Amino acid sequence: MKFDFFTLGGSQMWEDVFFYQKWRIQRNYKTKKYRLLDNWDIRRAEGTFSNCRRAFLKYIEVFQLARQRGHMVIMLHGLGESKNIFKPLWRQVTKEGFMAAAVNYPSTRKRLDGHIRQLDFFMNHLEDVRDVSFVTHGIGAVVLKRLLSFDSPWQHRLKIHRIIEVCPPAAGNSLYKHLGKYRLFRWLLGDMLKDLTPKGLEALPDYPNPQQTGIIRCPSLLKKLSFLLPEAWQRAADSTEETSLANGIREITVVNYRLNPFKNDEIVKKCIKFLTRGKFKGR
């Protein structure tokens, strides 16, 4: 088996469709070509999904990879981001004894339904896992809600424990609608903008078990940069009112001045506490 070369791990061109012990199979969103990356993001095989899967089975023996067991925390990033934003949280999650899979999806290159098909494939090929929780950032919450609204085999095989939304987009925020009117922003942020209108966000279904859902709010990157936008857009960025929380969903606000909220120790601590205890405060 030949040694390939280091990659950047994929971001807006490659989508994760398989994960096992930090190894992943990715698919190029445009060419549909697959590649197998090891835990250092070194490409080990390429071709079809079956070819990469067979190569992975051989590498299990070569590197004596242990079988993954336990509770897996799946992390979904926001618009224009990659799995790397979760590195600080990933370290703490694994210290607590969870497994962690930060998933890449090309958020600026496909519509929402395309991401759902990718992630449904990913979940249906999640092996040796029975319990999962989710942490989302930004529009990752939109993707997850839509994903959970569809009946799929993996939902009957896996038990969903807890869900944490960090800085989810507000249903009343019309900034995405304003940005979607301009070709430049559609080119930068992709056609996903068409799915992030106030009407589209309000139509999102609730989680199957909202009592196990927690929301961490803090200023979003778009809001921090809103002073650079025209006045009308600034008003849109500030219109973040939502209906009151229902069904026992827990919410907390954390002051944050970092572009990546997961570099904020307090946010990471709150995530860990909710994952382990189902609450943000108290013992």
Coordinates of C-alpha atoms in Angstrom, one line a residue:
M1 CA 0.0 0.0 0.0
K2 CA 1.6 3.2 -1.0
F3 CA 2.1 6.3 1.2
D4 CA 0.4 9.4 -0.1
F5 CA 0.8 13.0 1.0
F6 CA -0.5 15.4 3.7
T7 CA -3.7 17.2 2.9
L8 CA -5.5 20.1 4.6
G9 CA -8.2 17.7 5.7
G10 CA -10.9 19.1 3.4
S11 CA -13.1 22.1 4.1
Q12 CA -15.3 23.5 1.3
M13 CA -14.4 20.9 -1.4
W14 CA -14.5 17.6 0.5
E15 CA -17.3 16.2 2.6
D16 CA -17.0 13.5 5.3
V17 CA -19.0 10.3 4.6
F18 CA -17.3 7.9 7.0
F19 CA -15.5 8.1 10.3
Y20 CA -13.7 5.6 12.5
Q21 CA -11.0 6.2 15.1
K22 CA -10.1 9.6 13.6
W23 CA -9.8 8.0 10.1
R24 CA -12.3 9.4 7.6
I25 CA -13.5 8.8 4.0
Q26 CA -14.3 12.0 2.2
R27 CA -16.1 12.7 -1.1
N28 CA -15.3 15.6 -3.4
Y29 CA -18.6 17.4 -3.6
K30 CA -18.0 18.2 -7.3
T31 CA -16.2 15.2 -8.8
K32 CA -17.7 12.6 -6.4
K33 CA -14.3 11.1 -6.1
Y34 CA -13.5 9.5 -2.7
R35 CA -10.3 9.5 -0.6
L36 CA -9.3 7.9 2.7
L37 CA -7.5 10.1 5.2
D38 CA -5.7 8.8 8.3
N39 CA -5.7 10.5 11.7
W40 CA -3.0 12.9 10.5
D41 CA -5.0 13.9 7.4
I42 CA -2.6 12.0 5.2
R43 CA -4.3 10.5 2.1
R44 CA -4.0 6.7 2.1
A45 CA -6.3 5.7 -0.7
E46 CA -8.6 7.2 -3.4
G47 CA -11.2 6.1 -5.9
T48 CA -14.6 4.8 -5.1
F49 CA -16.1 4.5 -1.6
S50 CA -15.8 0.7 -1.8
N51 CA -12.1 1.0 -2.7
C52 CA -11.4 3.4 0.2
R53 CA -13.4 1.1 2.6
R54 CA -11.4 -1.9 1.6
A55 CA -8.1 0.0 2.0
F56 CA -9.2 1.1 5.5
L57 CA -9.9 -2.5 6.5
K58 CA -6.3 -3.4 5.5
Y59 CA -4.9 -0.4 7.5
I60 CA -6.8 -1.6 10.6
E61 CA -4.5 -4.6 10.6
V62 CA -1.3 -2.6 9.6
F63 CA -1.8 0.0 12.4
Q64 CA -3.6 -2.3 14.8
L65 CA -6.4 0.2 15.2
A66 CA -8.5 -0.4 18.3
R67 CA -12.2 -0.9 17.9
Q68 CA -14.1 2.2 18.8
R69 CA -16.6 1.9 21.6
G70 CA -18.8 4.2 23.7
H71 CA -20.6 7.4 23.4
M72 CA -19.8 9.6 20.4
V73 CA -20.2 13.4 20.2
I74 CA -20.7 14.5 16.6
M75 CA -19.9 18.2 15.9
L76 CA -21.3 20.2 13.0
H77 CA -19.6 23.6 12.1
G78 CA -21.2 26.8 10.8
L79 CA -21.2 28.6 7.4
G80 CA -17.8 28.8 5.8
E81 CA -16.1 26.9 8.6
S82 CA -14.4 23.5 9.0
K83 CA -14.1 20.8 11.6
N84 CA -11.0 22.6 12.9
I85 CA -13.0 25.1 14.9
F86 CA -13.9 22.3 17.3
K87 CA -10.3 21.4 18.3
P88 CA -10.5 22.9 21.8
L89 CA -13.8 21.2 22.5
W90 CA -12.7 17.9 21.0
R91 CA -9.7 17.7 23.4
Q92 CA -11.9 18.2 26.4
V93 CA -14.6 15.8 25.1
T94 CA -12.1 13.0 24.7
K95 CA -10.7 13.7 28.2
E96 CA -14.2 13.0 29.5
G97 CA -14.2 9.6 27.9
F98 CA -16.4 10.4 24.9
M99 CA -15.5 9.7 21.3
A100 CA -15.6 12.7 19.1
A101 CA -16.2 13.2 15.4
A102 CA -16.0 16.8 14.0
V103 CA -17.6 16.5 10.6
N104 CA -16.6 18.5 7.5
Y105 CA -19.4 19.5 5.1
P106 CA -19.0 22.0 2.2
S107 CA -21.3 24.6 3.7
T108 CA -20.6 27.2 1.0
R109 CA -21.0 24.9 -1.9
K110 CA -24.3 23.1 -1.6
R111 CA -27.9 23.7 -0.6
L112 CA -29.3 22.4 2.6
D113 CA -30.8 19.2 1.1
G114 CA -27.3 18.3 -0.3
H115 CA -25.8 18.5 3.2
I116 CA -28.6 16.4 4.6
R117 CA -27.9 13.6 2.1
Q118 CA -24.2 13.7 3.0
L119 CA -24.8 13.5 6.7
D120 CA -27.5 10.9 6.4
F121 CA -24.9 8.7 4.5
F122 CA -22.4 9.5 7.2
M123 CA -24.7 8.5 10.1
N124 CA -25.8 5.3 8.4
H125 CA -22.1 4.3 8.0
L126 CA -21.2 5.0 11.6
E127 CA -19.9 1.7 12.9
D128 CA -19.5 0.3 16.5
V129 CA -21.5 3.2 18.0
R130 CA -24.8 3.0 19.8
D131 CA -25.0 6.3 21.6
V132 CA -24.5 9.8 20.1
S133 CA -24.8 13.4 21.1
F134 CA -24.4 16.5 18.9
V135 CA -22.8 19.9 19.2
T136 CA -23.5 22.5 16.5
H137 CA -22.2 25.9 15.7
G138 CA -24.1 28.5 13.8
I139 CA -26.1 27.0 10.9
G140 CA -25.0 23.6 12.0
A141 CA -28.1 23.7 14.1
V142 CA -30.2 24.2 11.0
V143 CA -28.6 21.3 9.3
L144 CA -29.1 19.1 12.3
K145 CA -32.8 19.9 12.8
R146 CA -33.5 19.1 9.2
L147 CA -31.4 15.9 9.4
L148 CA -33.4 14.7 12.4
S149 CA -36.7 15.5 10.8
F150 CA -36.2 12.6 8.2
D151 CA -36.8 9.0 9.2
S152 CA -33.7 7.0 8.4
P153 CA -32.3 3.6 9.5
W154 CA -29.6 5.1 11.7
Q155 CA -32.2 6.8 13.9
H156 CA -33.6 3.4 14.8
R157 CA -30.1 2.0 15.5
L158 CA -28.5 4.9 17.5
K159 CA -29.7 6.5 20.7
I160 CA -29.6 10.3 20.7
H161 CA -28.7 11.6 24.1
R162 CA -28.0 15.4 24.2
I163 CA -27.9 18.3 21.7
I164 CA -26.0 21.6 22.2
E165 CA -26.5 24.6 19.9
V166 CA -23.7 27.2 20.2
C167 CA -24.7 30.6 18.6
P168 CA -27.6 29.2 16.5
P169 CA -29.0 31.6 13.9
A170 CA -32.1 33.5 15.2
A171 CA -35.3 32.8 13.4
G172 CA -36.0 36.6 13.2
N173 CA -32.7 37.5 11.8
S174 CA -33.0 38.7 8.2
L175 CA -29.3 39.4 7.5
Y176 CA -28.9 36.2 5.4
K177 CA -31.9 37.3 3.3
H178 CA -30.2 40.6 2.6
L179 CA -26.9 39.0 1.8
G180 CA -28.5 36.5 -0.6
K181 CA -29.6 39.3 -2.9
Y182 CA -26.1 40.0 -3.9
R183 CA -24.0 37.9 -6.3
L184 CA -20.8 38.5 -4.4
F185 CA -22.1 37.1 -1.1
R186 CA -23.8 34.2 -2.9
W187 CA -20.4 33.4 -4.4
L188 CA -18.6 33.7 -1.1
L189 CA -21.2 32.0 1.1
G190 CA -22.9 29.9 -1.4
D191 CA -26.5 29.0 -2.3
M192 CA -27.1 27.9 1.3
L193 CA -28.1 31.6 1.9
K194 CA -31.4 30.7 0.1
D195 CA -32.2 28.3 2.9
L196 CA -31.5 30.8 5.7
T197 CA -34.3 33.2 5.3
P198 CA -36.5 34.1 8.3
K199 CA -39.4 32.1 6.8
G200 CA -37.1 29.1 6.3
L201 CA -35.7 29.2 9.8
E202 CA -39.2 29.5 11.4
A203 CA -40.3 26.4 9.5
L204 CA -37.6 24.2 11.0
P205 CA -39.0 21.3 13.0
D206 CA -38.4 20.8 16.7
Y207 CA -36.0 18.2 18.0
P208 CA -37.5 14.8 18.8
N209 CA -36.4 15.2 22.5
P210 CA -36.2 18.9 23.3
Q211 CA -35.7 18.3 27.0
Q212 CA -32.2 17.1 26.3
T213 CA -31.3 20.2 24.3
G214 CA -29.2 23.2 25.4
I215 CA -28.5 26.5 23.7
I216 CA -25.5 28.7 24.3
R217 CA -25.9 32.2 23.0
C218 CA -23.1 34.7 22.3
P219 CA -22.5 37.3 19.7
S220 CA -22.0 35.8 16.2
L221 CA -19.2 36.7 13.9
L222 CA -21.7 38.4 11.5
K223 CA -23.0 40.5 14.4
K224 CA -19.4 41.4 15.5
L225 CA -18.7 42.6 12.0
S226 CA -22.0 44.3 11.4
F227 CA -20.5 47.8 11.9
L228 CA -18.9 47.3 8.5
L229 CA -22.3 46.8 6.8
P230 CA -24.8 49.4 5.6
E231 CA -27.2 50.7 8.2
A232 CA -30.1 48.6 7.0
W233 CA -28.0 45.5 7.2
Q234 CA -26.9 46.4 10.7
R235 CA -30.6 46.5 11.8
A236 CA -31.1 43.1 10.3
A237 CA -28.1 41.7 12.1
D238 CA -29.4 43.1 15.4
S239 CA -32.9 41.7 15.0
T240 CA -32.3 38.5 17.0
E241 CA -35.5 38.2 18.9
E242 CA -37.0 34.7 19.2
T243 CA -40.1 33.2 20.7
S244 CA -39.7 32.0 24.3
L245 CA -38.2 28.6 24.7
A246 CA -40.6 25.8 25.3
N247 CA -40.6 22.0 26.1
G248 CA -37.9 22.3 28.7
I249 CA -35.0 23.5 26.4
R250 CA -32.2 25.0 28.5
E251 CA -30.5 28.2 27.4
I252 CA -27.6 30.2 28.7
T253 CA -25.8 33.3 27.5
V254 CA -22.0 33.5 27.7
V255 CA -20.0 36.7 27.0
N256 CA -17.5 36.0 24.2
Y257 CA -15.0 38.1 22.3
R258 CA -13.4 35.4 20.3
L259 CA -14.1 34.8 16.6
N260 CA -14.1 31.0 17.4
P261 CA -16.3 30.5 20.4
F262 CA -14.7 27.2 21.2
K263 CA -11.5 29.0 22.1
N264 CA -13.5 30.5 25.0
D265 CA -12.8 28.2 28.0
E266 CA -16.2 29.1 29.6
I267 CA -18.1 27.9 26.5
V268 CA -16.2 24.7 26.4
K269 CA -16.8 24.1 30.1
K270 CA -20.5 24.7 29.6
C271 CA -20.6 22.2 26.7
I272 CA -18.9 19.5 28.8
K273 CA -21.2 20.0 31.7
F274 CA -24.3 19.7 29.6
L275 CA -23.0 16.6 27.8
T276 CA -22.2 14.9 31.1
R277 CA -25.0 16.2 33.3
G278 CA -27.7 17.6 31.1
K279 CA -27.5 21.1 32.5
F280 CA -25.3 24.2 32.3
K281 CA -25.5 25.3 36.0
G282 CA -25.4 23.7 39.4
R283 CA -23.6 20.6 40.5

